[in-house]
mmCIF file of C-alpha atoms in Angstrom:
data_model
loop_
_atom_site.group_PDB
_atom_site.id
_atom_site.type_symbol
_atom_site.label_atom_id
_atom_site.label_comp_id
_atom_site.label_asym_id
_atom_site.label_seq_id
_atom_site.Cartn_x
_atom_site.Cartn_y
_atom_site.Cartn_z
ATOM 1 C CA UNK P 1029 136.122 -180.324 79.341
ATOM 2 C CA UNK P 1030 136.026 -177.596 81.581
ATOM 3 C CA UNK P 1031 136.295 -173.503 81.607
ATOM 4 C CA UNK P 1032 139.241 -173.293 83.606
ATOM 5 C CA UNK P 1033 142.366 -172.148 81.980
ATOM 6 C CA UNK P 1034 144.710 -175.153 81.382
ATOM 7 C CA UNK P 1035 148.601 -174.219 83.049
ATOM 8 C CA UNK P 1036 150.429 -172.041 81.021
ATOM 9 C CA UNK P 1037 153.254 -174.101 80.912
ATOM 10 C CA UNK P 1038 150.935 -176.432 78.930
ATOM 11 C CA UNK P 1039 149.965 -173.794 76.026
ATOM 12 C CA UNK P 1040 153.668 -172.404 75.521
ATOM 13 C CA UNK P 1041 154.660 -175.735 75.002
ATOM 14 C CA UNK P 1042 151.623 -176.148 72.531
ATOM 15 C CA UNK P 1043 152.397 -172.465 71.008
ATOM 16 C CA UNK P 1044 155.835 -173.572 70.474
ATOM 17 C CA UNK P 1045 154.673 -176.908 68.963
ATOM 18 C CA UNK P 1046 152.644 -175.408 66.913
ATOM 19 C CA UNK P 1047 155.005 -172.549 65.520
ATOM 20 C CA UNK P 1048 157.484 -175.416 64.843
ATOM 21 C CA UNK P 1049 155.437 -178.370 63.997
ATOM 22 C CA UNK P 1050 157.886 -180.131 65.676
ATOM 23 C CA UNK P 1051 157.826 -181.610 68.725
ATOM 24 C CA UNK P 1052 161.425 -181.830 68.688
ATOM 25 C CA UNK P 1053 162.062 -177.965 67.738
ATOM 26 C CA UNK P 1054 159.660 -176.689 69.928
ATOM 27 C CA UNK P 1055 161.523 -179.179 73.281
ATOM 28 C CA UNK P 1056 164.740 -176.963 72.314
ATOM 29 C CA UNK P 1057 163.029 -173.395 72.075
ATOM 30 C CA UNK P 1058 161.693 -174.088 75.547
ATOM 31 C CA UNK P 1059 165.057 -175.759 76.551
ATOM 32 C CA UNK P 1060 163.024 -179.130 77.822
ATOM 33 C CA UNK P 1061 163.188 -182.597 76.743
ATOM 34 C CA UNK P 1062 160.694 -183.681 73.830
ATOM 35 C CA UNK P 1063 159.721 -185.983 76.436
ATOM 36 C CA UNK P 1064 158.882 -183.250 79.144
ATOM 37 C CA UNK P 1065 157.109 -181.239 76.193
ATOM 38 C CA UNK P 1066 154.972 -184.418 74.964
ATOM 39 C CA UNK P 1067 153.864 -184.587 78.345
ATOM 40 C CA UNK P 1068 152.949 -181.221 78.564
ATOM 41 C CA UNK P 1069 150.586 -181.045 75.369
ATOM 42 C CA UNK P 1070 149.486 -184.365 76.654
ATOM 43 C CA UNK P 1071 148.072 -182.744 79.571
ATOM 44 C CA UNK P 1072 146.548 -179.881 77.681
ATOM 45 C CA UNK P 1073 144.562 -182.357 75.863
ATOM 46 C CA UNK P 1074 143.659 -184.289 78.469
ATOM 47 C CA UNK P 1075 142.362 -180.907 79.852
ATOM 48 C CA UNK P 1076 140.364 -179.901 77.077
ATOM 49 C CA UNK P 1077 139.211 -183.337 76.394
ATOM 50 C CA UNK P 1078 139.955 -183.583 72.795
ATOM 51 C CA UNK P 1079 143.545 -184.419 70.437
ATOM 52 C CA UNK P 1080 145.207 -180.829 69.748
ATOM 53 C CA UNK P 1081 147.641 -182.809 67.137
ATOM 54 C CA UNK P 1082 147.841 -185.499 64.949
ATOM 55 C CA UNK P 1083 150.964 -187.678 65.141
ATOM 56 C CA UNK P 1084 152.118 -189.195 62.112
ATOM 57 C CA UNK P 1085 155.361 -191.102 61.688
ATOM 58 C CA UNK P 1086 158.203 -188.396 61.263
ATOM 59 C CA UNK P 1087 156.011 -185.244 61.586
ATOM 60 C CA UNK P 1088 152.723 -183.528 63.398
ATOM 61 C CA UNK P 1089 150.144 -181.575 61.948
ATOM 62 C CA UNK P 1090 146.716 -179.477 63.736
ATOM 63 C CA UNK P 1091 143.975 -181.357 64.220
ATOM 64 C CA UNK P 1092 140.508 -178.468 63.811
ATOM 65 C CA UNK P 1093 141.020 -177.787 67.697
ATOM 66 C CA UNK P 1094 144.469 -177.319 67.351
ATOM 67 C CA UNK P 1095 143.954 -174.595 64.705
ATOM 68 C CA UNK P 1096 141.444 -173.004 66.126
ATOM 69 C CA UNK P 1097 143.728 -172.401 69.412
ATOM 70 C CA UNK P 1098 147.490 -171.515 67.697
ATOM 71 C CA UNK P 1099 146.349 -167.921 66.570
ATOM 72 C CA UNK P 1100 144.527 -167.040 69.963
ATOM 73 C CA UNK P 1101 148.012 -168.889 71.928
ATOM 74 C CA UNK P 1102 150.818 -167.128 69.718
ATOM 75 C CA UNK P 1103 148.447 -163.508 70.116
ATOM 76 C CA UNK P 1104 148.387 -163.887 73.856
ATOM 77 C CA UNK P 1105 152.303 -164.957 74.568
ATOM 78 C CA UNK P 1106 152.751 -162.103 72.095
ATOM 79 C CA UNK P 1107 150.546 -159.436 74.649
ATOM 80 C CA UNK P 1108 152.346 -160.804 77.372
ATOM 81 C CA UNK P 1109 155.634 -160.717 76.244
ATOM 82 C CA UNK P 1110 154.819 -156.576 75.429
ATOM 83 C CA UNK P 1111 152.997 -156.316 78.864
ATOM 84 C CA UNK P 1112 156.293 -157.795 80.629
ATOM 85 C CA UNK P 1113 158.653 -155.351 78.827
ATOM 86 C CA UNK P 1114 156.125 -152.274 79.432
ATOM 87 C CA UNK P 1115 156.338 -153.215 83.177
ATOM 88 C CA UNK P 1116 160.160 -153.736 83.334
ATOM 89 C CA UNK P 1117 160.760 -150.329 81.666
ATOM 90 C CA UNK P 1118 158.468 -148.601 84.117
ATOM 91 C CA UNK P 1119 161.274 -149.804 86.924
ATOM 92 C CA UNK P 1120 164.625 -149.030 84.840
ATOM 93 C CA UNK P 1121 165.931 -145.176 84.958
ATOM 94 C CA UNK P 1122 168.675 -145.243 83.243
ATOM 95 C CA UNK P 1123 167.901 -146.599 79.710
ATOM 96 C CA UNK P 1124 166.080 -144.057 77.117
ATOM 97 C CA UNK P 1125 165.370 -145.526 73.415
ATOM 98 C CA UNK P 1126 164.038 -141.832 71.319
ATOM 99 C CA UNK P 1127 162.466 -142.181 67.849
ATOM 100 C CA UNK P 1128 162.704 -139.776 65.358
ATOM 101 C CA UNK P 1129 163.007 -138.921 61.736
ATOM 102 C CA UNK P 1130 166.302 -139.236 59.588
ATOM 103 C CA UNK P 1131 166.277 -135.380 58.637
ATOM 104 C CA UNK P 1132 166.294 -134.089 62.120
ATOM 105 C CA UNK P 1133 168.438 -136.655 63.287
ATOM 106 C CA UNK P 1134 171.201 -136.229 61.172
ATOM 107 C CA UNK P 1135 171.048 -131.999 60.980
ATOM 108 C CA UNK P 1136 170.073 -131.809 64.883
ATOM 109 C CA UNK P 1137 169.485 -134.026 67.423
ATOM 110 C CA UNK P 1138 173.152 -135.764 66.409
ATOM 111 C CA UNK P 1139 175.297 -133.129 66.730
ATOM 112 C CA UNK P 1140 173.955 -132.053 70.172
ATOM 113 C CA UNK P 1141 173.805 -135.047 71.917
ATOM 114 C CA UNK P 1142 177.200 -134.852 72.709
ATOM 115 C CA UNK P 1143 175.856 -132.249 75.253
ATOM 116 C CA UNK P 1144 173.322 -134.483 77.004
ATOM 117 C CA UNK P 1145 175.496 -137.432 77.409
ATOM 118 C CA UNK P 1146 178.023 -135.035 79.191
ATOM 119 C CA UNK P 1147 175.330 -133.627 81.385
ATOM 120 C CA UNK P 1148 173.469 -137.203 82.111
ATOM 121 C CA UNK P 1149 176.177 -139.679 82.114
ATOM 122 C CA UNK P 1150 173.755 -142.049 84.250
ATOM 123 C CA UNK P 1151 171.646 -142.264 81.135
ATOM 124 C CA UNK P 1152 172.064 -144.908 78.197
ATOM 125 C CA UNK P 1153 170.532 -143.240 75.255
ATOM 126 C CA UNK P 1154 169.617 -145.622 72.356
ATOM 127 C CA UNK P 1155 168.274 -143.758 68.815
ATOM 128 C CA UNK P 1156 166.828 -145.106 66.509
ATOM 129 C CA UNK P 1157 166.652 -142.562 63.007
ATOM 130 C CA UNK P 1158 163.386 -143.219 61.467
ATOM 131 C CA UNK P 1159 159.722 -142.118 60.287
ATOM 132 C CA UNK P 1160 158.174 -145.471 61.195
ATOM 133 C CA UNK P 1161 154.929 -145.047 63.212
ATOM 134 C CA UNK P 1162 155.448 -146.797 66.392
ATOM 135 C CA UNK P 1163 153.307 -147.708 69.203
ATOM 136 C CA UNK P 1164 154.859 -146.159 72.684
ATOM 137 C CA UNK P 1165 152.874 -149.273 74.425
ATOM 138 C CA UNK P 1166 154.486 -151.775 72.524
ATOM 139 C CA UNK P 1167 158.387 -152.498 72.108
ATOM 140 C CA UNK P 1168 160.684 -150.784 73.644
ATOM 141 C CA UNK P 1169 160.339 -146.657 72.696
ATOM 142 C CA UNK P 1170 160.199 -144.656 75.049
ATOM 143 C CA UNK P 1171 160.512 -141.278 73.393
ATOM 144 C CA UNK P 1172 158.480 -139.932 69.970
ATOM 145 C CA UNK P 1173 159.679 -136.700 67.914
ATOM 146 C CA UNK P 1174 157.543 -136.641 65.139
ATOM 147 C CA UNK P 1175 156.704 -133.507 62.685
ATOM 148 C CA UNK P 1176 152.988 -133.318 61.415
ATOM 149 C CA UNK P 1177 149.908 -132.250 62.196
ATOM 150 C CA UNK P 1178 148.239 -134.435 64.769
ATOM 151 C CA UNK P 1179 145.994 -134.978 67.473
ATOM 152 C CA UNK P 1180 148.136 -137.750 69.204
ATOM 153 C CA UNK P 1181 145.588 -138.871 71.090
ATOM 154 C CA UNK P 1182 146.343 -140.821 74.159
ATOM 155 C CA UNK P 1183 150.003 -139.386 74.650
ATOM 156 C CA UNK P 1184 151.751 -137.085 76.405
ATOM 157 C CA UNK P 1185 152.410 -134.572 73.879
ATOM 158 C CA UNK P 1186 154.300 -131.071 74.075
ATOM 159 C CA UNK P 1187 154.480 -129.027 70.990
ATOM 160 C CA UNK P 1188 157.684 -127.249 69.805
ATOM 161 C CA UNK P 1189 157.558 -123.513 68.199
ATOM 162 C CA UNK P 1190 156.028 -123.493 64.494
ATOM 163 C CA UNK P 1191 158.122 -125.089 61.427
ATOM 164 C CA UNK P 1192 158.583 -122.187 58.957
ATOM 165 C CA UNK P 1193 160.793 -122.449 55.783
ATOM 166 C CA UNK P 1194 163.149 -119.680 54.074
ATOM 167 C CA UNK P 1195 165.650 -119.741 51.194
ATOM 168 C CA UNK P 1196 169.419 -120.879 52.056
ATOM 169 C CA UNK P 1197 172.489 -120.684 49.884
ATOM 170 C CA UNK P 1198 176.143 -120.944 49.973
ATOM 171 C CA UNK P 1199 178.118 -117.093 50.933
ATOM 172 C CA UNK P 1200 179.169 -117.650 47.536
ATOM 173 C CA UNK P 1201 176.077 -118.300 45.535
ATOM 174 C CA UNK P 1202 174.353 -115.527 47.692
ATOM 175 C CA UNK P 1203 177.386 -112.794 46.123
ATOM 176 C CA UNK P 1204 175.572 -114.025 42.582
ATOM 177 C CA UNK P 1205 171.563 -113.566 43.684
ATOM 178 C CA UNK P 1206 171.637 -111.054 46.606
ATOM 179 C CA UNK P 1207 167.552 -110.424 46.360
ATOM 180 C CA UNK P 1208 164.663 -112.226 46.321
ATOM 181 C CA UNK P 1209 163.795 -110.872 42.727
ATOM 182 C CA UNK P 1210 167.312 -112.625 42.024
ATOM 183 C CA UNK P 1211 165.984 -116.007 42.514
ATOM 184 C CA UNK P 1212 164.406 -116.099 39.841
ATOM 185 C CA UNK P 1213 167.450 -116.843 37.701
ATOM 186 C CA UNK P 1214 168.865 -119.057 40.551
ATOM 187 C CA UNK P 1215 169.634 -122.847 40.477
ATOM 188 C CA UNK P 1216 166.544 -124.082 42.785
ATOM 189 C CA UNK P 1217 166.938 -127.220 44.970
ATOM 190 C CA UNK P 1218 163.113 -128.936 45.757
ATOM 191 C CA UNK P 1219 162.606 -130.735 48.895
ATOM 192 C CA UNK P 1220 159.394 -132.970 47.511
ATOM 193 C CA UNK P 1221 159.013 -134.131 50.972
ATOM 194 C CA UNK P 1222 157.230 -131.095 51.801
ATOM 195 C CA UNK P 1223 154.068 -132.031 49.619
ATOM 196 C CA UNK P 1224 153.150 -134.356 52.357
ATOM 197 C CA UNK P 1225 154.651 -133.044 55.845
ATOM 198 C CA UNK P 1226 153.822 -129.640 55.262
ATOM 199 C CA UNK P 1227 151.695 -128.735 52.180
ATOM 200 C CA UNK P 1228 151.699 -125.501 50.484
ATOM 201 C CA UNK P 1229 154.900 -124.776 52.059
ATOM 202 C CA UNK P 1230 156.997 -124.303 48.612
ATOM 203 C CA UNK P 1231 158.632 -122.112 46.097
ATOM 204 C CA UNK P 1232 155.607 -120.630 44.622
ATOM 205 C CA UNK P 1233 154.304 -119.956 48.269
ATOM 206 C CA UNK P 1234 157.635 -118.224 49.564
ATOM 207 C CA UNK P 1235 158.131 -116.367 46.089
ATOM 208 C CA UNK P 1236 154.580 -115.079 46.793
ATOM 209 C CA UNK P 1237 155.517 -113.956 50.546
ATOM 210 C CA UNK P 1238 158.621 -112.124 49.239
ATOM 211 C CA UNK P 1239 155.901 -110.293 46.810
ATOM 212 C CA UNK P 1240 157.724 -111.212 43.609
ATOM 213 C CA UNK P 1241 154.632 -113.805 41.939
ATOM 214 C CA UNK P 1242 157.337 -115.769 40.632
ATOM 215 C CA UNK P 1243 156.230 -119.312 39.435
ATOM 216 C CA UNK P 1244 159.838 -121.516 39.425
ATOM 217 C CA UNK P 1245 159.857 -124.199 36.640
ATOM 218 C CA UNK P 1246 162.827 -126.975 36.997
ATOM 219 C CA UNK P 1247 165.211 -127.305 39.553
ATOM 220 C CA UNK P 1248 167.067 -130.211 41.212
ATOM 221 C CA UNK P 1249 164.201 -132.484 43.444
ATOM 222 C CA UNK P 1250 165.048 -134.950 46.507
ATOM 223 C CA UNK P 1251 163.040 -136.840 48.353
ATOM 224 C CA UNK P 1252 164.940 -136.282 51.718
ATOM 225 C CA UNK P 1253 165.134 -132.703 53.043
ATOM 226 C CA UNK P 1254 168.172 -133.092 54.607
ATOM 227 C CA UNK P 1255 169.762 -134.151 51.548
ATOM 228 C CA UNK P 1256 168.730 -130.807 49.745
ATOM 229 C CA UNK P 1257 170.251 -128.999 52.670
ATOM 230 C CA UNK P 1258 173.555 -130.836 51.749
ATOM 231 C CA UNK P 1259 173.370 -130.073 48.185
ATOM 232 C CA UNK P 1260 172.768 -126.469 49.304
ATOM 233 C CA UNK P 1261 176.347 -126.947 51.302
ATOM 234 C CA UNK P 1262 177.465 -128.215 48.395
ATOM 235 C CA UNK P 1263 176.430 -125.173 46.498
ATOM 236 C CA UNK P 1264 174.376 -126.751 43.475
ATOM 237 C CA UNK P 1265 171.575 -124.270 44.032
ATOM 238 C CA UNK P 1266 169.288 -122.774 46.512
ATOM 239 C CA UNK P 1267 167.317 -124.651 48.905
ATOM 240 C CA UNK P 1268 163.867 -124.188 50.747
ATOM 241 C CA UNK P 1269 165.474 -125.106 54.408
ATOM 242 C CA UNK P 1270 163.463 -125.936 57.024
ATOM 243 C CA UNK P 1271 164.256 -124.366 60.628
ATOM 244 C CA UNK P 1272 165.648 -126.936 62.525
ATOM 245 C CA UNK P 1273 167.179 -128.833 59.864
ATOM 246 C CA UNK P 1274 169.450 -125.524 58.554
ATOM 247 C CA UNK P 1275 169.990 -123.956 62.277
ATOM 248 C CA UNK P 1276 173.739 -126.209 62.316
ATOM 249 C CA UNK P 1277 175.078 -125.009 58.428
ATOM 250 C CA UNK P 1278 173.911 -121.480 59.028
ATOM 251 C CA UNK P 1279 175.413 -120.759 62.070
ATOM 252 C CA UNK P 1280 178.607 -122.487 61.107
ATOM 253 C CA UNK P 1281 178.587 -120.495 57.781
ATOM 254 C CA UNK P 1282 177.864 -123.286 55.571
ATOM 255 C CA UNK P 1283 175.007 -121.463 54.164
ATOM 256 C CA UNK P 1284 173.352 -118.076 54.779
ATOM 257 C CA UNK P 1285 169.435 -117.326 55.109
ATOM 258 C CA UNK P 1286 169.849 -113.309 53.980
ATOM 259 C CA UNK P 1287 166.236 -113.056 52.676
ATOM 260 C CA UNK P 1288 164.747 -112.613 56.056
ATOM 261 C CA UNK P 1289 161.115 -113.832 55.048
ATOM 262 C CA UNK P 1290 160.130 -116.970 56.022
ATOM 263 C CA UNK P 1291 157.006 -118.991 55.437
ATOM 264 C CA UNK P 1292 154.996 -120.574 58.246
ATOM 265 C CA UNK P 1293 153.771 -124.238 58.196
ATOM 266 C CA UNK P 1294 150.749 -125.477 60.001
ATOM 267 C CA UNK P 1295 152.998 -128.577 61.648
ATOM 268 C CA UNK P 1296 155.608 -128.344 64.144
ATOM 269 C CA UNK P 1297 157.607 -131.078 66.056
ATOM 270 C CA UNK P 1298 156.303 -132.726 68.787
ATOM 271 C CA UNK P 1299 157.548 -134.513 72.016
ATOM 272 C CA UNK P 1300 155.757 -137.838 72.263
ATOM 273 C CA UNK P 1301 155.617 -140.084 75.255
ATOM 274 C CA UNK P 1302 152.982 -142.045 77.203
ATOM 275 C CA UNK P 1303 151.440 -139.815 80.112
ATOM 276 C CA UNK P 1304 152.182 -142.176 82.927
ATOM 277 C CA UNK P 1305 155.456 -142.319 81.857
ATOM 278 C CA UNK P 1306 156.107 -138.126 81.397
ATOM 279 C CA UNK P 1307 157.957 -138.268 84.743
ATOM 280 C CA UNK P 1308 160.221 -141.154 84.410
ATOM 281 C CA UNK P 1309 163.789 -139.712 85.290
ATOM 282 C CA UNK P 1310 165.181 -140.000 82.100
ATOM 283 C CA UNK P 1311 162.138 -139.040 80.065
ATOM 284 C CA UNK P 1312 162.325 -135.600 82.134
ATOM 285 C CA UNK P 1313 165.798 -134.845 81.528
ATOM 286 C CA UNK P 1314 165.639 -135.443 77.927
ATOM 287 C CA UNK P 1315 162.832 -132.912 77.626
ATOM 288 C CA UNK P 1316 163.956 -130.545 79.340
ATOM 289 C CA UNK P 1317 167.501 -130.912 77.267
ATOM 290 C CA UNK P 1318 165.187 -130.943 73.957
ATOM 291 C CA UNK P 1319 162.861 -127.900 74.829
ATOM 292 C CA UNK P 1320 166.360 -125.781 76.277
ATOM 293 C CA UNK P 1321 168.573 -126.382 73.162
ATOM 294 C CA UNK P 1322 165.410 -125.147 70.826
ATOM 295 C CA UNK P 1323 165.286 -121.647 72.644
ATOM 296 C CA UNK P 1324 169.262 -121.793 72.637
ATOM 297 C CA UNK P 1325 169.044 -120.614 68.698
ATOM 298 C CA UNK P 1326 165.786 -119.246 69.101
ATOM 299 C CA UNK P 1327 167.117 -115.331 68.972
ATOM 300 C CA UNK P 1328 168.611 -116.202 64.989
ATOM 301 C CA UNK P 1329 165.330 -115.847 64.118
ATOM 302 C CA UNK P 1330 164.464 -112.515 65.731
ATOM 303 C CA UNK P 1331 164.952 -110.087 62.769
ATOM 304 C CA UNK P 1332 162.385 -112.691 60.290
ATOM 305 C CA UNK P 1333 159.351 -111.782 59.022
ATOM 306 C CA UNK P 1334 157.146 -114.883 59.174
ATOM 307 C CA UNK P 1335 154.347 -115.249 57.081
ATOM 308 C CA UNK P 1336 151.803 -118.311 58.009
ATOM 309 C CA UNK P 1337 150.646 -120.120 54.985
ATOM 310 C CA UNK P 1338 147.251 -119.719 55.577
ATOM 311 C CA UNK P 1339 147.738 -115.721 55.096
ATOM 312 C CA UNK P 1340 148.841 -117.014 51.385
ATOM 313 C CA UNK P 1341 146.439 -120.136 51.053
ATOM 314 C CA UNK P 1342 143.547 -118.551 52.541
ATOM 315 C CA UNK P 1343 140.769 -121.680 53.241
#
């Protein structure tokens, strides 16, 4: 036995072996003869001077060597395999796979992106809508947006302007309650997201920044904001619309935001990538797009009056 690595020809075949426990299976993964693979484990053996498998008459099974190698075998081809794809992406330009969460990419990043495939046609841009975690150093994400307070330690990471939240209605629901006071009597919609992505952030808070006190009781709840935004199109009641996520309905009249008081969270959106990778062609362009189209719509805001939640939550 000796402390030289055996080839690594040797241990995929035994990885795939051992995935399989099947000779067989594992020769046709590895597109090789059984014979060729046999060999190969043969040879692994041979170099670590002890039986890896036990071959009965139709089937294998581990012998305690063999088990004690699989996990360490599959875990390193895994690494590799990562490693390999990390590397490759470093040398391709024109492919950019962005992560980010169903609400803002059905009420904003979708209906833009029209714009930044006309003005990058060079770039393939693959998104994938969801508030899975992932690791930028594994798979193949090359792009975060993620809402939260965080740290995000270890990444390139460039903030967006604050989240704040203010009422939104249909025209026509706002000709029934046209003040704040009005609300009270008002269908509310609850986005019971908030609670965890920005806490405090709610009715109570924003009836409390408009100065009314006004404690709301039962409304309509979702889970998803943007589907209380739609219900807001829809006009069953008045919703609590994030920034982002309403800029699209209000500016295309779908809903108004005529209260002009707005309540500020402590989390914002952030632009996540790894910092060697910040000035990878594509991974430029798309931030700059991102960061421009934000201060496009930036001016609606102007005539608010935005309240932080800490002013009304003081710690």
């Amino acid at each position: 036995m000796t402390d030289r690595l055996p080839p690594l020809t040797a241990l995929r075949a035994f990885d795939a072996a051992a995935r399989h426990m099947s000779f067989a299976k594992a020769a046709e993964e590895l597109n090789v003869t059984p014979a060729a693979l046999s060999f190969q484990i043969k040879s692994l053996e041979e170099h670590l001077g002890q039986p890896l498998f036990r071959r009965l008459n139709r089937a294998v099974e581990l012998t305690e060597a063999g088990e004690t190698l699989a996990p360490g075998a599959a875990e390193g081809f895994r690494t590799l395999g990562q490693a390999w794809q990390s590397t490759r992406r470093l040398l391709d330009e024109t492919t950019l796979t962005v992560t980010a969460g169903p609400a803002l990419t059905a009420k904003w990043l979708a209906p833009r992106l029209f714009e930044f495939a006309r003005s990058h046609p060079e770039i393939e841009l693959r998104l994938s809508a969801s508030l899975k975690v992932v690791d930028l150093r594994r798979g193949d994400v090359d792009v975060a947006i993620r809402f939260g307070v965080s740290d995000d330690a270890g990444l390139a990471s460039y903030g967006t302007r604050p989240d704040w939240l203010t009422p939104v209605m249909t025209p026509e629901l706002h000709e029934r309650f046209p003040t704040p006071e009005s609300l009270q009597g008002a269908p509310l919609i609850f986005d019971d997201s908030l609670s965890k992505v920005a806490p405090g952030c709610d009715w109570p808070a924003w009836f409390q920044a408009a100065g009314t006190g006004f404690t709301p009781g039962s409304g309509t709840h979702f889970s998803a904001p943007d589907h209380a935004i739609d219900a807001a199109c829809a006009g069953l009641g008045v919703a609590l619309g994030r920034r982002p996520l309403i800029i699209k309905d209000v500016r295309e009249g779908r809903l108004v935001a005529p209260f002009k008081i707005a309540i500020q969270s402590e989390a914002r959106f952030r632009f996540l990538c790894l910092p060697e990778a910040k000035d990878r062609p594509q991974i430029a362009a798309f931030r700059d797009w991102y960061f421009a189209e934000i201060e496009k719509t930036a001016h609606m805001w102007d005539d608010f009056k935005i309240i932080p939640i800490q002013d009304l939550h003081p710690r």
